[in-house]
Tab-separated table of C-alpha atoms and ligand atoms in Angstrom:
chain	number	residue	atom	x	y	z
A	1	MET	CA	-15.368	-47.348	-23.491
A	2	ALA	CA	-16.813	-50.824	-22.808
A	3	ALA	CA	-19.592	-52.182	-24.994
A	4	ARG	CA	-23.021	-52.314	-23.397
A	5	ILE	CA	-24.457	-55.799	-23.526
A	6	PHE	CA	-28.182	-56.324	-23.070
A	7	GLN	CA	-29.464	-59.859	-22.582
A	8	SER	CA	-33.226	-59.664	-22.643
A	9	ASN	CA	-34.432	-62.407	-20.284
A	10	HIS	CA	-37.968	-61.161	-21.017
A	11	PRO	CA	-40.492	-63.978	-20.404
A	12	LEU	CA	-42.066	-63.555	-23.857
A	13	ILE	CA	-38.668	-63.829	-25.515
A	14	LEU	CA	-37.633	-66.843	-23.417
A	15	HIS	CA	-40.924	-68.573	-24.253
A	16	LYS	CA	-40.583	-67.898	-27.977
A	17	LEU	CA	-36.888	-68.819	-27.988
A	18	THR	CA	-37.814	-72.259	-26.740
A	19	ILE	CA	-39.970	-72.719	-29.844
A	20	LEU	CA	-37.016	-71.740	-32.039
A	21	ARG	CA	-34.666	-74.119	-30.247
A	22	ASP	CA	-37.057	-77.065	-30.632
A	23	VAL	CA	-35.811	-79.310	-33.434
A	24	GLN	CA	-39.473	-80.177	-34.223
A	25	THR	CA	-40.409	-76.567	-35.113
A	26	ASN	CA	-41.102	-76.330	-38.846
A	27	PRO	CA	-39.824	-73.466	-41.076
A	28	LYS	CA	-43.201	-71.665	-41.211
A	29	LYS	CA	-43.505	-71.539	-37.429
A	30	PHE	CA	-39.796	-70.755	-37.127
A	31	ARG	CA	-40.164	-67.709	-39.405
A	32	GLU	CA	-43.228	-66.492	-37.490
A	33	VAL	CA	-41.392	-66.684	-34.188
A	34	VAL	CA	-38.204	-65.049	-35.537
A	35	ARG	CA	-40.428	-62.187	-36.653
A	36	GLU	CA	-42.123	-61.883	-33.254
A	37	ILE	CA	-38.912	-62.069	-31.204
A	38	SER	CA	-37.295	-59.498	-33.482
A	39	ILE	CA	-40.045	-56.979	-32.758
A	40	LEU	CA	-39.588	-57.478	-29.023
A	41	LEU	CA	-35.798	-57.165	-29.251
A	42	ALA	CA	-36.022	-54.045	-31.419
A	43	TYR	CA	-38.455	-52.506	-28.923
A	44	GLU	CA	-35.808	-52.917	-26.224
A	45	ALA	CA	-32.941	-51.808	-28.480
A	46	THR	CA	-34.638	-48.556	-29.490
A	47	SER	CA	-35.529	-47.347	-26.003
A	48	ASP	CA	-32.994	-44.490	-26.256
A	49	LEU	CA	-33.936	-43.073	-29.665
A	50	GLY	CA	-34.006	-39.290	-29.837
A	51	LEU	CA	-37.328	-37.450	-29.665
A	52	ALA	CA	-38.406	-33.897	-30.450
A	53	GLU	CA	-41.333	-32.424	-28.590
A	54	PHE	CA	-44.242	-30.662	-30.263
A	55	GLU	CA	-47.811	-29.776	-29.427
A	56	VAL	CA	-50.492	-32.067	-30.850
A	57	THR	CA	-54.189	-31.214	-31.030
A	58	THR	CA	-56.546	-33.922	-29.810
A	59	PRO	CA	-60.337	-33.731	-30.352
A	60	LEU	CA	-60.535	-32.286	-26.802
A	61	ALA	CA	-57.426	-30.239	-26.127
A	62	THR	CA	-53.768	-29.940	-26.902
A	63	ALA	CA	-51.230	-32.419	-25.578
A	64	GLN	CA	-47.502	-32.883	-25.499
A	65	GLY	CA	-46.493	-34.769	-28.634
A	66	TYR	CA	-43.260	-36.453	-29.659
A	67	THR	CA	-41.655	-37.326	-32.924
A	68	LEU	CA	-38.575	-39.420	-33.616
A	69	THR	CA	-35.621	-37.293	-34.682
A	70	GLU	CA	-33.243	-39.967	-35.943
A	71	LYS	CA	-33.506	-41.785	-39.220
A	72	ILE	CA	-33.160	-45.516	-38.664
A	73	GLY	CA	-31.448	-47.995	-40.951
A	74	LEU	CA	-32.294	-51.684	-40.636
A	75	VAL	CA	-29.314	-53.731	-41.782
A	76	PRO	CA	-30.164	-57.425	-42.136
A	77	VAL	CA	-27.215	-59.736	-42.650
A	78	LEU	CA	-28.199	-62.182	-45.404
A	79	ARG	CA	-29.587	-64.697	-45.278
A	80	ALA	CA	-30.707	-65.322	-41.739
A	81	GLY	CA	-31.151	-61.648	-40.836
A	82	LEU	CA	-33.845	-61.292	-43.508
A	83	GLY	CA	-36.468	-62.873	-41.266
A	84	MET	CA	-35.901	-60.175	-38.662
A	85	VAL	CA	-36.732	-57.245	-40.960
A	86	GLU	CA	-40.447	-57.287	-41.725
A	87	GLY	CA	-41.805	-57.210	-38.186
A	88	ILE	CA	-39.449	-54.454	-37.069
A	89	TRP	CA	-40.137	-52.479	-40.242
A	90	GLU	CA	-43.856	-52.485	-39.482
A	91	MET	CA	-43.057	-50.835	-36.134
A	92	MET	CA	-40.882	-48.165	-37.839
A	93	PRO	CA	-42.117	-47.901	-41.435
A	94	THR	CA	-39.952	-44.898	-42.310
A	95	ALA	CA	-36.769	-46.881	-41.645
A	96	GLU	CA	-34.491	-47.602	-44.580
A	97	VAL	CA	-33.391	-51.194	-45.177
A	98	TRP	CA	-29.817	-51.847	-46.265
A	99	HIS	CA	-28.925	-55.474	-47.013
A	100	ILE	CA	-25.459	-56.851	-46.378
A	101	GLY	CA	-24.622	-60.249	-47.873
A	102	LEU	CA	-22.118	-62.264	-45.853
A	103	TYR	CA	-21.646	-65.971	-45.409
A	104	ARG	CA	-19.293	-67.834	-43.163
A	105	ASP	CA	-16.691	-69.906	-44.944
A	106	GLU	CA	-17.353	-73.422	-43.566
A	107	ARG	CA	-13.663	-74.235	-43.231
A	108	THR	CA	-12.154	-71.007	-41.901
A	109	LEU	CA	-15.372	-69.614	-40.306
A	110	LYS	CA	-14.297	-66.230	-41.707
A	111	PRO	CA	-17.037	-64.020	-43.205
A	112	VAL	CA	-17.101	-63.641	-46.981
A	113	GLU	CA	-18.870	-60.559	-48.354
A	114	TYR	CA	-21.001	-61.086	-51.459
A	115	TYR	CA	-23.555	-58.249	-51.440
A	116	ASN	CA	-23.454	-54.623	-50.367
A	117	LYS	CA	-25.477	-51.793	-51.896
A	118	LEU	CA	-24.754	-49.078	-49.356
A	119	PRO	CA	-24.742	-45.654	-51.022
A	120	ILE	CA	-21.554	-43.586	-50.907
A	121	ASN	CA	-22.781	-41.364	-48.096
A	122	PRO	CA	-24.728	-42.477	-45.017
A	123	THR	CA	-28.449	-41.731	-45.117
A	124	VAL	CA	-29.398	-42.755	-41.574
A	125	GLN	CA	-28.334	-41.811	-38.067
A	126	VAL	CA	-28.930	-45.114	-36.257
A	127	CYS	CA	-28.225	-48.550	-37.738
A	128	LEU	CA	-29.706	-51.721	-36.303
A	129	VAL	CA	-27.668	-54.689	-37.522
A	130	LEU	CA	-30.047	-57.661	-37.644
A	131	ASP	CA	-28.657	-61.181	-37.452
A	132	PRO	CA	-30.208	-63.930	-35.337
A	133	MET	CA	-26.883	-65.606	-34.540
A	134	LEU	CA	-23.723	-64.109	-33.032
A	135	ALA	CA	-21.397	-67.117	-33.032
A	136	THR	CA	-17.665	-66.439	-33.502
A	137	GLY	CA	-18.606	-62.799	-34.067
A	138	GLY	CA	-16.773	-62.630	-37.397
A	139	SER	CA	-19.867	-61.679	-39.430
A	140	ALA	CA	-21.012	-59.038	-36.952
A	141	VAL	CA	-17.552	-57.449	-36.695
A	142	ALA	CA	-17.269	-57.328	-40.497
A	143	THR	CA	-20.756	-55.809	-40.859
A	144	VAL	CA	-20.117	-53.122	-38.266
A	145	SER	CA	-16.745	-52.315	-39.873
A	146	LEU	CA	-18.495	-51.884	-43.237
A	147	LEU	CA	-21.096	-49.582	-41.710
A	148	LYS	CA	-18.450	-47.500	-39.974
A	149	LYS	CA	-16.507	-47.175	-43.229
A	150	TRP	CA	-19.770	-45.978	-44.766
A	151	GLY	CA	-19.962	-43.298	-42.079
A	152	ALA	CA	-22.660	-44.720	-39.786
A	153	GLN	CA	-22.472	-43.055	-36.394
A	154	ARG	CA	-24.662	-45.038	-34.013
A	155	ILE	CA	-24.758	-48.777	-34.541
A	156	LYS	CA	-26.552	-51.392	-32.467
A	157	PHE	CA	-26.413	-55.141	-32.969
A	158	VAL	CA	-29.718	-56.989	-32.515
A	159	GLY	CA	-29.528	-60.782	-32.357
A	160	ILE	CA	-31.533	-63.678	-30.989
A	161	ILE	CA	-28.834	-66.030	-29.634
A	162	ALA	CA	-25.190	-65.201	-28.921
A	163	ALA	CA	-22.207	-67.271	-27.876
A	164	PRO	CA	-19.850	-65.809	-25.260
A	165	GLU	CA	-17.112	-65.940	-27.923
A	166	GLY	CA	-19.135	-63.695	-30.263
A	167	ILE	CA	-20.011	-61.223	-27.540
A	168	LYS	CA	-16.331	-60.936	-26.598
A	169	ARG	CA	-15.148	-60.505	-30.174
A	170	LEU	CA	-17.758	-57.923	-31.159
A	171	SER	CA	-17.452	-55.926	-27.957
A	172	GLU	CA	-13.651	-55.839	-28.173
A	173	ALA	CA	-13.588	-54.892	-31.865
A	174	HIS	CA	-16.396	-52.315	-31.579
A	175	PRO	CA	-16.845	-51.232	-27.962
A	176	ASP	CA	-19.128	-48.374	-29.054
A	177	VAL	CA	-21.753	-50.801	-30.418
A	178	ASP	CA	-24.568	-51.813	-28.070
A	179	ILE	CA	-25.329	-55.527	-28.244
A	180	HIS	CA	-28.956	-56.595	-27.735
A	181	VAL	CA	-29.607	-60.327	-27.667
A	182	GLY	CA	-32.379	-62.575	-26.447
A	183	VAL	CA	-29.988	-64.917	-24.690
A	184	ILE	CA	-26.285	-65.718	-24.330
A	185	ASP	CA	-25.728	-69.458	-24.695
A	186	ASP	CA	-22.961	-71.694	-23.454
A	187	HIS	CA	-20.251	-72.228	-26.049
A	188	LEU	CA	-19.395	-72.977	-29.688
A	189	THR	CA	-18.914	-76.454	-31.127
A	190	PRO	CA	-15.209	-77.341	-31.482
A	191	ASP	CA	-13.556	-78.743	-34.608
A	192	PRO	CA	-15.178	-82.118	-35.375
A	193	LYS	CA	-13.139	-85.159	-34.375
A	194	GLY	CA	-15.196	-87.766	-36.191
A	195	PRO	CA	-17.728	-88.070	-39.034
A	196	GLY	CA	-20.750	-87.919	-36.648
A	197	ASP	CA	-19.675	-84.680	-34.957
A	198	PRO	CA	-21.394	-81.355	-35.775
A	199	PRO	CA	-19.391	-78.782	-37.738
A	200	ALA	CA	-17.293	-76.250	-35.824
A	201	GLY	CA	-18.525	-72.847	-34.770
A	202	TYR	CA	-22.182	-73.630	-33.983
A	203	ILE	CA	-23.775	-72.197	-30.873
A	204	VAL	CA	-24.574	-74.771	-28.151
A	205	PRO	CA	-27.332	-75.400	-27.247
A	206	GLY	CA	-28.406	-72.837	-29.882
A	207	LEU	CA	-31.022	-73.605	-32.505
A	208	GLY	CA	-28.949	-75.030	-35.348
A	209	ASP	CA	-28.505	-73.117	-38.594
A	210	ALA	CA	-30.798	-70.094	-38.498
A	211	GLY	CA	-30.751	-69.662	-42.297
A	212	ASP	CA	-31.554	-73.299	-43.010
A	213	ARG	CA	-34.306	-73.419	-40.409
A	214	GLN	CA	-36.039	-70.322	-41.812
A	215	PHE	CA	-35.728	-71.166	-45.470
A	216	GLY	CA	-36.185	-74.939	-45.236
A	217	THR	CA	-32.754	-75.659	-46.681
A	218	ALA	CA	-30.495	-78.299	-45.162
B	1	PRP	C1	-24.904	-67.317	-39.915
B	1	PRP	C2	-25.577	-66.214	-39.119
B	1	PRP	C3	-24.500	-65.172	-39.031
B	1	PRP	C4	-23.258	-66.001	-38.947
B	1	PRP	C5	-22.824	-66.025	-37.524
B	1	PRP	O1	-24.903	-67.021	-41.249
B	1	PRP	O2	-26.747	-65.749	-39.696
B	1	PRP	O3	-24.469	-64.285	-40.140
B	1	PRP	O4	-23.595	-67.328	-39.365
B	1	PRP	O5	-21.612	-66.649	-37.395
B	1	PRP	P1	-20.309	-65.887	-36.926
B	1	PRP	O6	-20.680	-65.083	-35.734
B	1	PRP	O7	-19.382	-67.016	-36.592
B	1	PRP	O8	-19.810	-65.057	-38.056
B	1	PRP	P2	-24.322	-68.041	-42.352
B	1	PRP	O9	-22.899	-67.738	-42.639
B	1	PRP	O10	-24.640	-69.441	-41.926
B	1	PRP	O11	-25.105	-67.640	-43.658
B	1	PRP	P3	-26.659	-67.769	-44.005
B	1	PRP	O12	-27.405	-66.859	-43.079
B	1	PRP	O13	-26.680	-67.291	-45.404
B	1	PRP	O14	-27.075	-69.199	-43.870
B	2	URA	N1	-24.864	-69.641	-37.626
B	2	URA	C1	-26.019	-70.278	-37.338
B	2	URA	O1	-26.992	-70.183	-38.093
B	2	URA	N2	-26.069	-70.996	-36.203
B	2	URA	C2	-25.042	-71.102	-35.351
B	2	URA	O2	-25.167	-71.788	-34.326
B	2	URA	C3	-23.845	-70.451	-35.682
B	2	URA	C4	-23.789	-69.716	-36.833
């Protein structure tokens, strides 16, 4: 099985992504736009959710009605994934939210887990992993592995910007996970050669550090 990769290319997403990329965009605006893009991405990522049919009574007649059959889990990867939750949650208020705390070790770029409150048994049928950045893919692979160990059956990754390296790593490690991203960028920054160079493992052109830009930290 090969992973299905969805790059949005939707005009609204491309327009809003430009605001996120802009170094002049302040944290308040950045958070607003992360929220808006996340709703649009989740709309695309949930187009195959299961439905049950039932008859609904309107003031005039009866009509074919539909209800979602699968319980959804929103899984934001802390910190940067937090900004993706609220907007999506408003669209699907019965979803459960399960936080996973991971940070990337600056030197090794390997994910380090620091928070996980998943219950022993899975409580949802579809998990949407929310993380704006898919860079080396280490954090996404670790999150999906955790969810699978938990017993999650259908997992989708929803991100704003991906690097080709992250797409490759996630799709090879978890080919059953659909990957929905706003855009796939060019490459990752290499190891710095001098003091003025950016740190390794950042998406180029990207938007910088998604956590710092949302929370105003440097
Ligand atoms: C960022 C981002 C991802 C990770 C992506 O988080 O939100 O979780 O990096 O990189 P990867 O694909 O190479 O693993 P970061 O570790 O900076 O933590 P933060 O969100 O708490 O700032
Ligand atoms: N994490 C970020 O926030 N930005 C990147 O470009 C890579 C990882």
